[in-house]
Structures are given as structure tokens and as C-alpha cells.
Tab-separated table of C-alpha atoms in Angstrom:
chain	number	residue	atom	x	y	z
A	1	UNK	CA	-65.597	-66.618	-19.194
A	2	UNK	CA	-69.061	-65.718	-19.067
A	3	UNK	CA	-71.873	-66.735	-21.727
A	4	UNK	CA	-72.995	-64.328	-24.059
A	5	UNK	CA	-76.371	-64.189	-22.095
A	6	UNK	CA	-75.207	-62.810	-19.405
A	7	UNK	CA	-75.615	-58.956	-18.802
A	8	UNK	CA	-73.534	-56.882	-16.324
A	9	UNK	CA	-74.271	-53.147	-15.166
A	10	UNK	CA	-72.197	-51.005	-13.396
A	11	UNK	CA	-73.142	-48.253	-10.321
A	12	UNK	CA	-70.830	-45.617	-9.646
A	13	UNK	CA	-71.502	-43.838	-6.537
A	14	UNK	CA	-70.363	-40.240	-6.560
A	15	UNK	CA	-71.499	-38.615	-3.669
A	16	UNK	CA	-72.415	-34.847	-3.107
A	17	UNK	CA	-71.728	-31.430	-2.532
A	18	UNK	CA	-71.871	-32.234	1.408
A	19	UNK	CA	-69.688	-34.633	1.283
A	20	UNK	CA	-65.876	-35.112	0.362
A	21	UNK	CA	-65.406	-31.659	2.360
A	22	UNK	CA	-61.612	-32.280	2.455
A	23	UNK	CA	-61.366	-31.953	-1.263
A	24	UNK	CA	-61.953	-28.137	-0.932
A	25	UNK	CA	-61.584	-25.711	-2.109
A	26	UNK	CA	-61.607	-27.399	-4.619
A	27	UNK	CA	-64.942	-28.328	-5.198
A	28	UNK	CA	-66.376	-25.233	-4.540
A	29	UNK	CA	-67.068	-24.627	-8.062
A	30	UNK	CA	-66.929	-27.917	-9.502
A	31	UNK	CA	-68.306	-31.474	-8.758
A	32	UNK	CA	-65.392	-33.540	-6.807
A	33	UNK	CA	-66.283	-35.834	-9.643
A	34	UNK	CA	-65.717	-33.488	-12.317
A	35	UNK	CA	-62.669	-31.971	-11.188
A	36	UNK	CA	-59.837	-33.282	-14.029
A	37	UNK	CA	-56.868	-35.684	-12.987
A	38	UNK	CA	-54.210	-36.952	-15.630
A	39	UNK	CA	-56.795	-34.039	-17.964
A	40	UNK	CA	-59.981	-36.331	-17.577
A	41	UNK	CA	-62.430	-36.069	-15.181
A	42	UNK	CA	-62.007	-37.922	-11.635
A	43	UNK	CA	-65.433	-40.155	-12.649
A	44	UNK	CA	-63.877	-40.700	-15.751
A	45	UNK	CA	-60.989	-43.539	-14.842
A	46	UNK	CA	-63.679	-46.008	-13.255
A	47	UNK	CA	-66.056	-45.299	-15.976
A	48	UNK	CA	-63.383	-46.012	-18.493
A	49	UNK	CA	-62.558	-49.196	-16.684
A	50	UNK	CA	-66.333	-50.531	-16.859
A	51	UNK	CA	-65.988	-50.004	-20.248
A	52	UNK	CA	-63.743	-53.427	-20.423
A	53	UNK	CA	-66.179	-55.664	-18.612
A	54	UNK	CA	-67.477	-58.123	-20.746
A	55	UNK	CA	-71.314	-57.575	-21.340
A	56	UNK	CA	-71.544	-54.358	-19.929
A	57	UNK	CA	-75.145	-53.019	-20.962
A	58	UNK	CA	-75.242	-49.804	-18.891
A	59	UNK	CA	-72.997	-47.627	-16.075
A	60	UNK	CA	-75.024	-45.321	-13.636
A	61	UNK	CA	-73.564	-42.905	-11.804
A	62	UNK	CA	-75.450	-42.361	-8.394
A	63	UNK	CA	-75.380	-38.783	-6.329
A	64	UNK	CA	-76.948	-36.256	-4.764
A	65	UNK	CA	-75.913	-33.177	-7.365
A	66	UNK	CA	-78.166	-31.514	-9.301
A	67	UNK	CA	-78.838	-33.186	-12.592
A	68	UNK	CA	-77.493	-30.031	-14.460
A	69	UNK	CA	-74.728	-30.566	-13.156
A	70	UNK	CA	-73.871	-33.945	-14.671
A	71	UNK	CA	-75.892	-33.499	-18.082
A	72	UNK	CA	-73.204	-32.612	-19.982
A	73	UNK	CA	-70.538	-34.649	-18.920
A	74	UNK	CA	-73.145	-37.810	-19.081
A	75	UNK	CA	-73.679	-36.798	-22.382
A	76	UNK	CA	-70.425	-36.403	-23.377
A	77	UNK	CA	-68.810	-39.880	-21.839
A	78	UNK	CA	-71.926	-41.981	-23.467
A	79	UNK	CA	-70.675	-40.773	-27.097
A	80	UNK	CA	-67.050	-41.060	-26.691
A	81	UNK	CA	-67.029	-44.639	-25.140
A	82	UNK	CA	-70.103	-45.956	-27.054
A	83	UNK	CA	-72.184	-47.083	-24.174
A	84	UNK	CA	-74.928	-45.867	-22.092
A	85	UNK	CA	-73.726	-43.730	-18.544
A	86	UNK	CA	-77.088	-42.555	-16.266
A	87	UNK	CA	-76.821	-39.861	-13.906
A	88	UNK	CA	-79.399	-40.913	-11.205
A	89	UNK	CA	-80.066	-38.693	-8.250
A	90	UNK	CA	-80.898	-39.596	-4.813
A	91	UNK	CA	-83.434	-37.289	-3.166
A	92	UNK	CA	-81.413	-38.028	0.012
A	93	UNK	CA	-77.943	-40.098	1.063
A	94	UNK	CA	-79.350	-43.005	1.714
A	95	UNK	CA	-75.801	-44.892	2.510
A	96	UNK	CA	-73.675	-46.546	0.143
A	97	UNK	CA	-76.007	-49.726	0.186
A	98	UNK	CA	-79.238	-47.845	0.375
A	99	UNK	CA	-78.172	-45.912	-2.897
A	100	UNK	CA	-78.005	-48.798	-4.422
A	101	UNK	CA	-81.034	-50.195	-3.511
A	102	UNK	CA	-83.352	-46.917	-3.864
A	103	UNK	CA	-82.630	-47.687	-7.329
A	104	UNK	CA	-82.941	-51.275	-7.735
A	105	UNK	CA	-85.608	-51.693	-10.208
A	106	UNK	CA	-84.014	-49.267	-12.581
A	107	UNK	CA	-80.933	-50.982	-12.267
A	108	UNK	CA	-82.565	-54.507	-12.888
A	109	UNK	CA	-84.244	-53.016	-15.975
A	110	UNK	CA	-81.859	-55.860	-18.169
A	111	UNK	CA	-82.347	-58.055	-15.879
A	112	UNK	CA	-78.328	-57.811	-15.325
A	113	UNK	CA	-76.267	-61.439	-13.405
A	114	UNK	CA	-73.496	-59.201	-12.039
A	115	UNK	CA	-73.649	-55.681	-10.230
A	116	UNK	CA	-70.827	-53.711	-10.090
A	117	UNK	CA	-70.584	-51.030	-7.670
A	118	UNK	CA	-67.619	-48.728	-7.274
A	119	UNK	CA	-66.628	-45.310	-5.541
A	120	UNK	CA	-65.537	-42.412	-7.597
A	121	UNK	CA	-62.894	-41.200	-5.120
A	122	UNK	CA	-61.156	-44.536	-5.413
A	123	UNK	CA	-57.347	-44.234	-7.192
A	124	UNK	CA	-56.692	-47.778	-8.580
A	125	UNK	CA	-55.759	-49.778	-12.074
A	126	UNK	CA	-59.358	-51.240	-11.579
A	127	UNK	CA	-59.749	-54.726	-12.784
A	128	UNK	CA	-62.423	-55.043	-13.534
A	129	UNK	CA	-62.738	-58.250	-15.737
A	130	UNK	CA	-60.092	-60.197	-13.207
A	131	UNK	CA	-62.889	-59.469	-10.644
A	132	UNK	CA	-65.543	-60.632	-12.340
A	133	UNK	CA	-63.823	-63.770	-13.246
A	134	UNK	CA	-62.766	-64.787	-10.110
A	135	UNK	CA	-66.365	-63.844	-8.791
A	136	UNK	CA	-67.795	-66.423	-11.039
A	137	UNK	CA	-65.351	-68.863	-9.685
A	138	UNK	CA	-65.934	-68.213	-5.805
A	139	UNK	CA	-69.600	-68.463	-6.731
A	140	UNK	CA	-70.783	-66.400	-4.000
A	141	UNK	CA	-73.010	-62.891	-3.974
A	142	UNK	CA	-70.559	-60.591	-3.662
A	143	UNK	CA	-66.605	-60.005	-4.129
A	144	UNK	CA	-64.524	-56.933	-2.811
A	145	UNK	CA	-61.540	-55.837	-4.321
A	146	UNK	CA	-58.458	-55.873	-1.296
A	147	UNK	CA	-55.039	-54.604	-1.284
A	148	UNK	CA	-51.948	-55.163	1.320
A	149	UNK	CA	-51.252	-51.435	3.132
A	150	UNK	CA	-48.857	-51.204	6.024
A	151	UNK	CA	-49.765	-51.740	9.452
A	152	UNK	CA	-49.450	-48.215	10.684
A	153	UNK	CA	-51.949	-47.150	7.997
A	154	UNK	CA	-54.537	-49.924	7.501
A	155	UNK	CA	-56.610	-48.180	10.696
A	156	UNK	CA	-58.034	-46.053	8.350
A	157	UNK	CA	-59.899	-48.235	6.699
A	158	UNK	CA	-61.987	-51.396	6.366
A	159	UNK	CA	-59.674	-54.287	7.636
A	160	UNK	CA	-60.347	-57.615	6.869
A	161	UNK	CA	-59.038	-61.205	7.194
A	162	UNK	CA	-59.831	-63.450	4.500
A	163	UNK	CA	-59.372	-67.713	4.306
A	164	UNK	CA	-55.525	-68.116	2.646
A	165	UNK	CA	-57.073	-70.646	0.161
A	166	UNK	CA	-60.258	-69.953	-0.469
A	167	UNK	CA	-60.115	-66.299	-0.509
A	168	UNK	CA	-63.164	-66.346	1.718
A	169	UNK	CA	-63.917	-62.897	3.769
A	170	UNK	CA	-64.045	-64.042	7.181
A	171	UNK	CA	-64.278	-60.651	8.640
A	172	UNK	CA	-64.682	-57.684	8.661
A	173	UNK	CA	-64.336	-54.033	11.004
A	174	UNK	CA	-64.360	-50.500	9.355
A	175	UNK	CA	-61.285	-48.458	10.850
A	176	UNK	CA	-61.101	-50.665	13.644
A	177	UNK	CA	-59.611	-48.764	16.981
A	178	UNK	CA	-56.832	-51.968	17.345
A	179	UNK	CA	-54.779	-53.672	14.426
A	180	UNK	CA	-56.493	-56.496	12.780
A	181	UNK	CA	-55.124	-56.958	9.258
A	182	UNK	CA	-53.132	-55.555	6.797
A	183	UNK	CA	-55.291	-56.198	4.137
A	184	UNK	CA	-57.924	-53.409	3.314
A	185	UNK	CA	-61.396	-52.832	1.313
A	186	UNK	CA	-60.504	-50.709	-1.929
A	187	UNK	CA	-64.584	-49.681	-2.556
A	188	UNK	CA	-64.885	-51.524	-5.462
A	189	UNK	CA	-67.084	-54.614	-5.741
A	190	UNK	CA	-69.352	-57.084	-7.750
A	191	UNK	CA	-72.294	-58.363	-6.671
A	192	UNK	CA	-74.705	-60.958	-7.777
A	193	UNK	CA	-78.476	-59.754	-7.442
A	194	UNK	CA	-79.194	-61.217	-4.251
A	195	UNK	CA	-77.022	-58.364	-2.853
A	196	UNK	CA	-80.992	-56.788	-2.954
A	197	UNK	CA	-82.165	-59.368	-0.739
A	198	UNK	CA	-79.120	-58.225	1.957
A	199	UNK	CA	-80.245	-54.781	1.852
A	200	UNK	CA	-83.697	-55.558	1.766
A	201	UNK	CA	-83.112	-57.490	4.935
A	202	UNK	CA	-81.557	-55.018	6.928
A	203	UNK	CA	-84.140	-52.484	6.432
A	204	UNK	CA	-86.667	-54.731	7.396
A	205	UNK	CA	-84.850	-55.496	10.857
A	206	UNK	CA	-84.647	-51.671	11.377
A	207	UNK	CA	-88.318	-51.359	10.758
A	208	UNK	CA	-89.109	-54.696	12.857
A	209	UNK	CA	-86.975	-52.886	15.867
A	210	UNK	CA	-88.026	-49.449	15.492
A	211	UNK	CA	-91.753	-51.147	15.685
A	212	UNK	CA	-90.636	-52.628	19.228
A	213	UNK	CA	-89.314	-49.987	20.981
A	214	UNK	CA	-92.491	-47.916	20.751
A	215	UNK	CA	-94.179	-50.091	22.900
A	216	UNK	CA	-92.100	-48.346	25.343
A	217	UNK	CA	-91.838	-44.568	25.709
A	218	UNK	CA	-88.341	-45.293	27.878
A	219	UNK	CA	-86.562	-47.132	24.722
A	220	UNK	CA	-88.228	-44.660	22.275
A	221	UNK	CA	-86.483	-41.812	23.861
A	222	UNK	CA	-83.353	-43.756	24.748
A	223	UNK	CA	-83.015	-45.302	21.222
A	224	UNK	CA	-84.080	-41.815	19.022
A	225	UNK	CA	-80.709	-40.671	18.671
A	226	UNK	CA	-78.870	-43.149	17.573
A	227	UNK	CA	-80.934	-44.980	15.282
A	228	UNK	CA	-80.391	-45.096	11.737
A	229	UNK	CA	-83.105	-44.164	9.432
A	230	UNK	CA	-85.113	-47.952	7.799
A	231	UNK	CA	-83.962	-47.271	4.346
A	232	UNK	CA	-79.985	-45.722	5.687
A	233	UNK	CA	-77.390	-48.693	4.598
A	234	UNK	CA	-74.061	-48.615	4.865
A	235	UNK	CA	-72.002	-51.258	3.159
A	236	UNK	CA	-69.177	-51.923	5.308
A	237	UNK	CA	-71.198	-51.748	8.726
A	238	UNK	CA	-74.019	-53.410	7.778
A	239	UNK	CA	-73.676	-55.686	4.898
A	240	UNK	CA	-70.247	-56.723	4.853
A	241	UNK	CA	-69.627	-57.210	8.808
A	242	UNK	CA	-72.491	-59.146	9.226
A	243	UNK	CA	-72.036	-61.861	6.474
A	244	UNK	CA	-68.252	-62.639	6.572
A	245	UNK	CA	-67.846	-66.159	7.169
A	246	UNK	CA	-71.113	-66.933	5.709
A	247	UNK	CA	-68.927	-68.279	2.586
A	248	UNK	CA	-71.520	-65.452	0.832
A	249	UNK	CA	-68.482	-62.710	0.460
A	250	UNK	CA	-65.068	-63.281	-0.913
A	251	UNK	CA	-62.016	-61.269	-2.129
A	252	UNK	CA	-59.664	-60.330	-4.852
A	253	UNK	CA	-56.176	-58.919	-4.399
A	254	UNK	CA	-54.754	-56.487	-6.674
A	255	UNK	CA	-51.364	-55.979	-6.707
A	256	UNK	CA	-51.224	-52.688	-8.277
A	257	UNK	CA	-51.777	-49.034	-7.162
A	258	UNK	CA	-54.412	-47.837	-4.663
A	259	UNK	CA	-55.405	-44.656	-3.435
A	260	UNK	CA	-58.159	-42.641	-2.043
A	261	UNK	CA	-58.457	-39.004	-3.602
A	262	UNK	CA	-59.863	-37.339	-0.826
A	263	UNK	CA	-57.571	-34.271	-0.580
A	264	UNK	CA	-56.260	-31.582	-2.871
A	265	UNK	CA	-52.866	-33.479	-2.011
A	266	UNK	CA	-53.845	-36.416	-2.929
A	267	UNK	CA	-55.381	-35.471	-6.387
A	268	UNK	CA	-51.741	-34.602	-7.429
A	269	UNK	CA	-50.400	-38.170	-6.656
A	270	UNK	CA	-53.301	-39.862	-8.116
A	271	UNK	CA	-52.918	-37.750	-11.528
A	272	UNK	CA	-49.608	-39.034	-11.627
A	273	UNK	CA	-50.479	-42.221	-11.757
A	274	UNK	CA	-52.914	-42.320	-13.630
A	275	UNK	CA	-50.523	-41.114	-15.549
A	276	UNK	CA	-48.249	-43.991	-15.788
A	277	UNK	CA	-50.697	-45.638	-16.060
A	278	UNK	CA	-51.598	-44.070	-19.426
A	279	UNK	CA	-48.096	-45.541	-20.884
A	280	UNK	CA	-50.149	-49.208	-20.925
A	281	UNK	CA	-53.564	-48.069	-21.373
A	282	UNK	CA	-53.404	-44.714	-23.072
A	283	UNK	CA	-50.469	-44.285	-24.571
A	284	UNK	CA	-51.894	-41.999	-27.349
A	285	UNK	CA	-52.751	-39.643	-24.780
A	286	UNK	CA	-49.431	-38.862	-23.234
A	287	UNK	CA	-47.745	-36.206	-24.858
A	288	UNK	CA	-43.681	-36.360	-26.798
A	289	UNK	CA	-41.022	-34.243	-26.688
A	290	UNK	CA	-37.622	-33.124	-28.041
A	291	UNK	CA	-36.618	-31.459	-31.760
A	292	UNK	CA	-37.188	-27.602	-32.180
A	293	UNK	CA	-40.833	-27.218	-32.729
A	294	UNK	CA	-42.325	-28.322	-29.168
A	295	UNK	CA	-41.029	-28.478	-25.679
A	296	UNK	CA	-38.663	-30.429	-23.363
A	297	UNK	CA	-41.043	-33.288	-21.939
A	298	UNK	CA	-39.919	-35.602	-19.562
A	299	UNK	CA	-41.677	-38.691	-17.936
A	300	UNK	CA	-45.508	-38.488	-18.206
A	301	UNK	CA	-47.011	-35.572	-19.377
A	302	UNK	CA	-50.755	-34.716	-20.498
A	303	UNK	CA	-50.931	-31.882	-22.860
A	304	UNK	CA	-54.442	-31.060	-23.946
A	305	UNK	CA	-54.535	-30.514	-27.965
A	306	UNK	CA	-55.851	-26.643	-27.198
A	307	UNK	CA	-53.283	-26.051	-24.421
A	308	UNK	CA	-50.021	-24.021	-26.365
A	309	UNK	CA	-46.532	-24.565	-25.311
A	310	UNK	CA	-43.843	-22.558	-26.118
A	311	UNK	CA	-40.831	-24.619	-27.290
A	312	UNK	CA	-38.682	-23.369	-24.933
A	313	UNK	CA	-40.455	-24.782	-22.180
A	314	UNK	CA	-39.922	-27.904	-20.053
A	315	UNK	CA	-42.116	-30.426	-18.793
A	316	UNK	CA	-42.639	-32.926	-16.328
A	317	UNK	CA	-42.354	-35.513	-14.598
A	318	UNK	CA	-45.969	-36.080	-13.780
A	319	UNK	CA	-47.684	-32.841	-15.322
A	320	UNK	CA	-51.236	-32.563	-16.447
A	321	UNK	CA	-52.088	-29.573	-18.786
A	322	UNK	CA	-55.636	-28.752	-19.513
A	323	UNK	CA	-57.839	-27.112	-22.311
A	324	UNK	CA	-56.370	-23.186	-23.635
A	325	UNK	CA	-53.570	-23.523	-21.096
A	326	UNK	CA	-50.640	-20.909	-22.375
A	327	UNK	CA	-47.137	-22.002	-21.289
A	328	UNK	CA	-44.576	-19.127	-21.517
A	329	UNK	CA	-41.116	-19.303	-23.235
A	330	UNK	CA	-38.328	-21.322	-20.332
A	331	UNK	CA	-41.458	-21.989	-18.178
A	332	UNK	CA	-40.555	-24.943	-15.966
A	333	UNK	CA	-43.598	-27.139	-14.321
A	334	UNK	CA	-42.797	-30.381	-12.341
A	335	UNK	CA	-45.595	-32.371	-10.890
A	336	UNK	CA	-48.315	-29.918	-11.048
A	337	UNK	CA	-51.904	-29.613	-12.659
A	338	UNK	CA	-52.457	-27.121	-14.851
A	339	UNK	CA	-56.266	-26.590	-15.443
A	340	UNK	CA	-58.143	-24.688	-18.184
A	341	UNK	CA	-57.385	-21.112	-19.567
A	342	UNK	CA	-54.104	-20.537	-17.206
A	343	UNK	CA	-51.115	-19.207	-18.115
A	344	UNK	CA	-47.630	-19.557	-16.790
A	345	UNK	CA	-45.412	-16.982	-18.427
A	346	UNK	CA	-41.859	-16.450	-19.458
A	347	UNK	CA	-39.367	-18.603	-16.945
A	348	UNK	CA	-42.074	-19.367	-14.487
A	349	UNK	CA	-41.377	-22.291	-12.534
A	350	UNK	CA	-44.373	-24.476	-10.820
A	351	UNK	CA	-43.756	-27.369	-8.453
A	352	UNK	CA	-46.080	-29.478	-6.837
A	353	UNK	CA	-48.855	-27.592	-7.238
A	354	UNK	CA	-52.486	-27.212	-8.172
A	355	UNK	CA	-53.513	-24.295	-10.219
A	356	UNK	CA	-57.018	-23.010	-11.141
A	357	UNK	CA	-58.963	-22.475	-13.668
A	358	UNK	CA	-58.439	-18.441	-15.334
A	359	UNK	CA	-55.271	-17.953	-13.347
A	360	UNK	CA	-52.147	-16.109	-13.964
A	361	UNK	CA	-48.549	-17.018	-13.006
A	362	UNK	CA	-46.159	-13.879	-13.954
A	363	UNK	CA	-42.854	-13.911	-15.136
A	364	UNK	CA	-40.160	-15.155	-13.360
A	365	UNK	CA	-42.473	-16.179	-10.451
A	366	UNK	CA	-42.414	-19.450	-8.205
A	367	UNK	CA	-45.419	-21.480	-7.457
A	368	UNK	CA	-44.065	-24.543	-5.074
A	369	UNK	CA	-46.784	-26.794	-2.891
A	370	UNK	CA	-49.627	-25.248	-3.551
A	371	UNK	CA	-53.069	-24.613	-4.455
A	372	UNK	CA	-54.161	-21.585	-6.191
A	373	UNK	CA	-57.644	-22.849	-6.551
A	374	UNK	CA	-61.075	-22.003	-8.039
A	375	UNK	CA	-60.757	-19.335	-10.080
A	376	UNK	CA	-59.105	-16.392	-11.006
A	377	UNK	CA	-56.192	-15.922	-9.696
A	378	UNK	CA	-53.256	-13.627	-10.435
A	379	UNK	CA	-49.459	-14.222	-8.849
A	380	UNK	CA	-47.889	-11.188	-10.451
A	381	UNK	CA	-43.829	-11.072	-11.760
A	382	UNK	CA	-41.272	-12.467	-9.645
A	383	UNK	CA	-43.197	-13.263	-6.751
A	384	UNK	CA	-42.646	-16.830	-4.781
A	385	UNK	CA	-45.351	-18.535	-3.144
A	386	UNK	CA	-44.513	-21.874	-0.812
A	387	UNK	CA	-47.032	-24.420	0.569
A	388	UNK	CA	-50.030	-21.716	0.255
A	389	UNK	CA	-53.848	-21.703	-0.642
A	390	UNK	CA	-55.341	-19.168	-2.729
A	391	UNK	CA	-59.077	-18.784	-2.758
A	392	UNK	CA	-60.770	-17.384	-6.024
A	393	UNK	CA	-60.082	-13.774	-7.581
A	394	UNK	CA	-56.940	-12.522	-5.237
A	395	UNK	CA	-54.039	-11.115	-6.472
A	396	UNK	CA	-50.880	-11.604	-5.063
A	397	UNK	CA	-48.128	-8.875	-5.535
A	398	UNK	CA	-45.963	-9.877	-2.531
A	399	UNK	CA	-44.444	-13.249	-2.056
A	400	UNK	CA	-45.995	-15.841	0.685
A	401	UNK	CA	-45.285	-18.885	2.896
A	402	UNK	CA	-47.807	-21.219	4.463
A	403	UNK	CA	-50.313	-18.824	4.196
A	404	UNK	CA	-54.218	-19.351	3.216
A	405	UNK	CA	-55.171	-16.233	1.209
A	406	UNK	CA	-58.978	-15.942	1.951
């Protein structure tokens, strides 16, 4: 364990509106970060999970939103979990090293030993404090956080081999074009301050080479394309590639759940286990079922307290109900996320499905794969729709199939 001295912080990058396009629609009128899974915001599980590091002293989350956009929630998360969250804004992406570093002196305000740095669209049990403990052990500047993924999908992301024993990183190729390993980077890391000096270090080279290749007006023009801005650092590329087998980067292996959130698909999975995940962390949170006064509830199922459910109604597996949600009399929902102010009346049935805030699902009608998003919208009585997306304010009176309702 660490000494009491010791002070940790924790940087949560959360991107921007121009990126994590594939989450629309969305995101079109909410933060990616904001948008609710299990009923609490996306940012919310890793923020939750820095709460349990020992001698955490602050969390920043790093974008390029507006700051408006953020207040409230930052607000709002510093009261409930007692500690102090940041919103800090690039001015442009810098990369997911250069983020951190644009903001190094605020972030070495305490004068923290350990760095943590995680991504917000990152689906995992996060643990934290096993991390950090096995960090201290390895003694080296950074850690990564790895999981075991089948061949066929690891090409997707950061492959790595590491040494059996040691658990040293060896190396290391983002989305490589041929197999390398079956082990993967789960964007979640802790670093010890010289993780500065890295960064530091490739910027310089950029600036040393950019410097060279005006001496010729061939290179400059050959070169001007491709080149990466001086203070533009990515991670994985250059960081993490360039130091394995240095015995400076090691990993952990978690066991546990993984995802990336990076679809409207792939927020329903995640919600749902988050949700299970609720039964060991949470388990205040999940809501109970059976006798005469409240509904049929089976497996995991998030009921906000405002949301109203009629008796009659069940629920679940793997169901997440938001704020002033009304749920009709024999209303049937399965694996679906209900957000704030809908309502699902009288024998409704909604599978696998995502639907949006201020929206209306009529009698008798069938909502089955898919995503009724933003805002607004009204599927009127006895009407089916299967494996469709609904932008904001449309009204469907007619039933549809793998259609996208612009």
C-alpha cells in the first residue's frame, strides 16, 4: 500500500462533439459523455471508480465541449461523491497524450506520485486500486490495463505482447494490419510523472525535425502533409510503441468485462452490465419486484425514484428507466433504455431498444431493435417498428422495418 503522503489525481479524457461520430444520433443533443447508461451518466462509471483510489485529491475531466455544457454535471458529481471533478477544456485536440500534457501544470498543482488517465468511452469493472498496486510493484512510469479478446477481433485495437513473468510490455502496434496478440490496451492507465518528460520529448523531436527539413524547400513540401502538429501526441503511436521493452511500461490483466461504447448498439450492452455490475457495487440502486403494489421485475433493472410504474407492468432483464418515465398498465420492456419524460402505455412491449427523451410509445405498439432517438418522438397505437432509427419530432402512424426515419 501506499504512504499516506502520497497524492494521486485522475484525468478523464472525454473527447468532443467531432468526435465519437458513430454514437449518433445520439449525441446530437447531448454530450456522448452525458448520455445515461445503467440511469447515470456514461462519465459517471470511471469517475465513480476513481473515487476508490487511495489518496485521490482531484479527477479532471479533459474535452473539447463547451464549459456550459459540463457545469452542471461537474457540479453535481463533486457533491454527491465528496471530491473535487474539473472540467478542463482544450482549445484544440491535441491527442490523447498532448491533452494531457497541455495541462500539466494544473494537474501537478498537488504535486500528485501517480497519474491516472482513462477514456470515457471505455466499458470495464475498472480497478483501479489493483492497478495502482501492482504499478508500485513493477516500479516503472507507466502501467496499462490489458484484457485477452479473440483473435478475430483483437485487430481492432492496440495489440501487445508482454514478458509472461514480469508483466513487462514488450510491444506494442495499434490495430495492426496482421495478428500479433490476443491481448489488447483497454485505455486505462497510471502513470508516474515522468510520463511529462515522454511527451515532452516527443514534441521536441517534432520541433527538432520540422527545424531540418526547412533547410530544404524539396522535404518541406514533401513532408507538409503528413506531419503531425509539435504539440499533437498520441498515446499508443507515440508513447507506448516507442518505449516497450525499455522495462519503463508494464501491464495489468483484468479478468472481468471490457467494452468500448462507441455505438448506439453498444450503449445497450454496456448498460447491462453495468448493470450487473450494480448487484456488487450498487446494489441499492437496482430496483425489486413482486407483491401487488409495484411491478414484475426480473434480473437487473434501474428504476429512477421519479420514473412511475404501473403494477401491472413487467420488467427486465437488463432495463434502465430514467427520470418522469410513465410505464403503462401490462407494458412489457426487455433490454431497453428508457430515458427521461417517456412514456410507454397500456400493453406496449419494447425490446432491445433505445428510446428518447419526450417520446411516446402508444398502446399496444411494438418497439424491437431500435433507436427512437433525440427527442420527441411519437409511435402512435398498435404500430410495430423493427431494427429502425427515428430522428427527433416524427410521428409514426404506420408500422416500419429497417428503415431510418429522417
Amino acid at each position: 500500500m501506499g504512504s499516506s503522503e502520497e497524492r494521486v489525481v485522475a484525468v478523464i479524457m472525454v473527447g468532443g462533439p467531432t468526435k465519437g461520430t458513430r454514437f449518433r444520433p445520439l449525441s446530437l443533443d447531448i454530450p456522448k459523455p452525458l448520455f445515461p447508461l445503467a440511469g447515470q451518466p456514461m462519465v459517471h462509471h470511471p469517475i465513480s471508480a476513481c473515487k476508490k483510489i487511495p489518496n485521490l485529491t482531484q479527477i479532471y475531466l479533459v474535452g473539447f465541449y463547451e464549459e456550459r455544457e459540463f457545469a452542471l454535471y461537474v457540479s453535481s458529481i463533486s457533491n454527491e461523491l465528496k471530491v473535487s471533478v474539473r472540467y478542463l477544456r482544450e482549445d484544440k485536440p491535441h491527442g490523447s497524450a498532448g491533452g494531457l500534457f497541455n495541462f500539466r501544470d494544473l494537474i501537478m498543482e498537488d504535486k500528485p506520485s501517480h497519474i491516472f488517465l482513462l477514456n470515457c468511452d471505455v466499458c470495464c469493472s475498472f480497478p483501479l486500486p489493483e492497478m495502482l498496486e501492482a504499478h508500485r510493484a513493477y516500479g516503472g512510469m507507466g502501467t496499462i490495463l490489458v484484457i485477452k479478446v479473440s483473435a478475430e477481433s483483437a485487430s481492432q485495437f492496440g495489440e501487445l505482447v508482454a514478458d509472461p513473468d514480469t508483466n513487462e510490455l514488450l510491444h506494442y502496434t495499434e490495430k495492426p494490419e496482421t495478428f500479433v496478440s490476443d491481448r489488447i490496451n483497454c485505455g486505462v492507465y497510471v502513470f508516474t510523472p515522468e510520463i511529462f518528460t515522454a511527451i515532452q520529448g516527443v514534441s521536441s523531436q517534432r520541433k527538432d525535425r520540422a527545424n531540418l527539413r526547412r533547410v530544404s524547400s524539396f522535404e518541406a513540401l514533401q513532408f507538409s502533409t503528413r506531419s503531425l502538429p509539435t504539440d499533437y501526441v498520441r498515446l499508443d503511436q507515440d508513447i507506448l510503441s516507442p518505449l516497450a521493452g525499455k522495462k519503463q511500461l508494464y501491464t495489468y490483466e483484468t479478468m472481468d468485462f471490457w467494452e468500448q461504447i462507441k455505438t448506439p448498439g453498444m450503449s445497450l450492452k454496456c448498460s447491462g452490465l453495468y448493470l450487473a455490475q450494480f448487484q456488487f457495487t450498487s446494489p441499492h440502486l437496482l430496483a425489486g419486484g413482486g407483491g401487488s403494489k409495484s411491478a414484475t421485475i426480473e434480473g437487473d433493472v434501474y428504476i429512477h425514484p421519479s420514473a412511475k410504474v404501473h403494477p401491472t407492468a413487467k420488467i427486465g432483464p437488463n432495463v434502465s428507466i430514467s427520470a418522469n418515465a410513465r410505464i403503462g398498465p401490462g407494458a412489457r420492456l426487455i433490454r431497453c433504455i428508457i430515458l427521461d419524460n417517456v412514456e410507454v402505455m397500456e400493453n406496449a412491449v419494447v425490446i432491445y431498444s433505445i428510446v428518447g427523451w419526450n417520446s411516446s410509445i402508444g398502446r399496444w405498439s411494438r418497439v424491437q431493435a431500435s433507436c427512437l432517438s433525440c427527442e420527441g418522438v411519437t409511435v402512435e397505437d398498435e404500430v410495430v417498428v423493427i431494427n429502425s432509427i427515428v430522428l427527433p419530432y416524427k410521428t409514426l402512424d404506420v408500422s416500419v422495418q429497417d428503415e431510418i426515419i429522417l
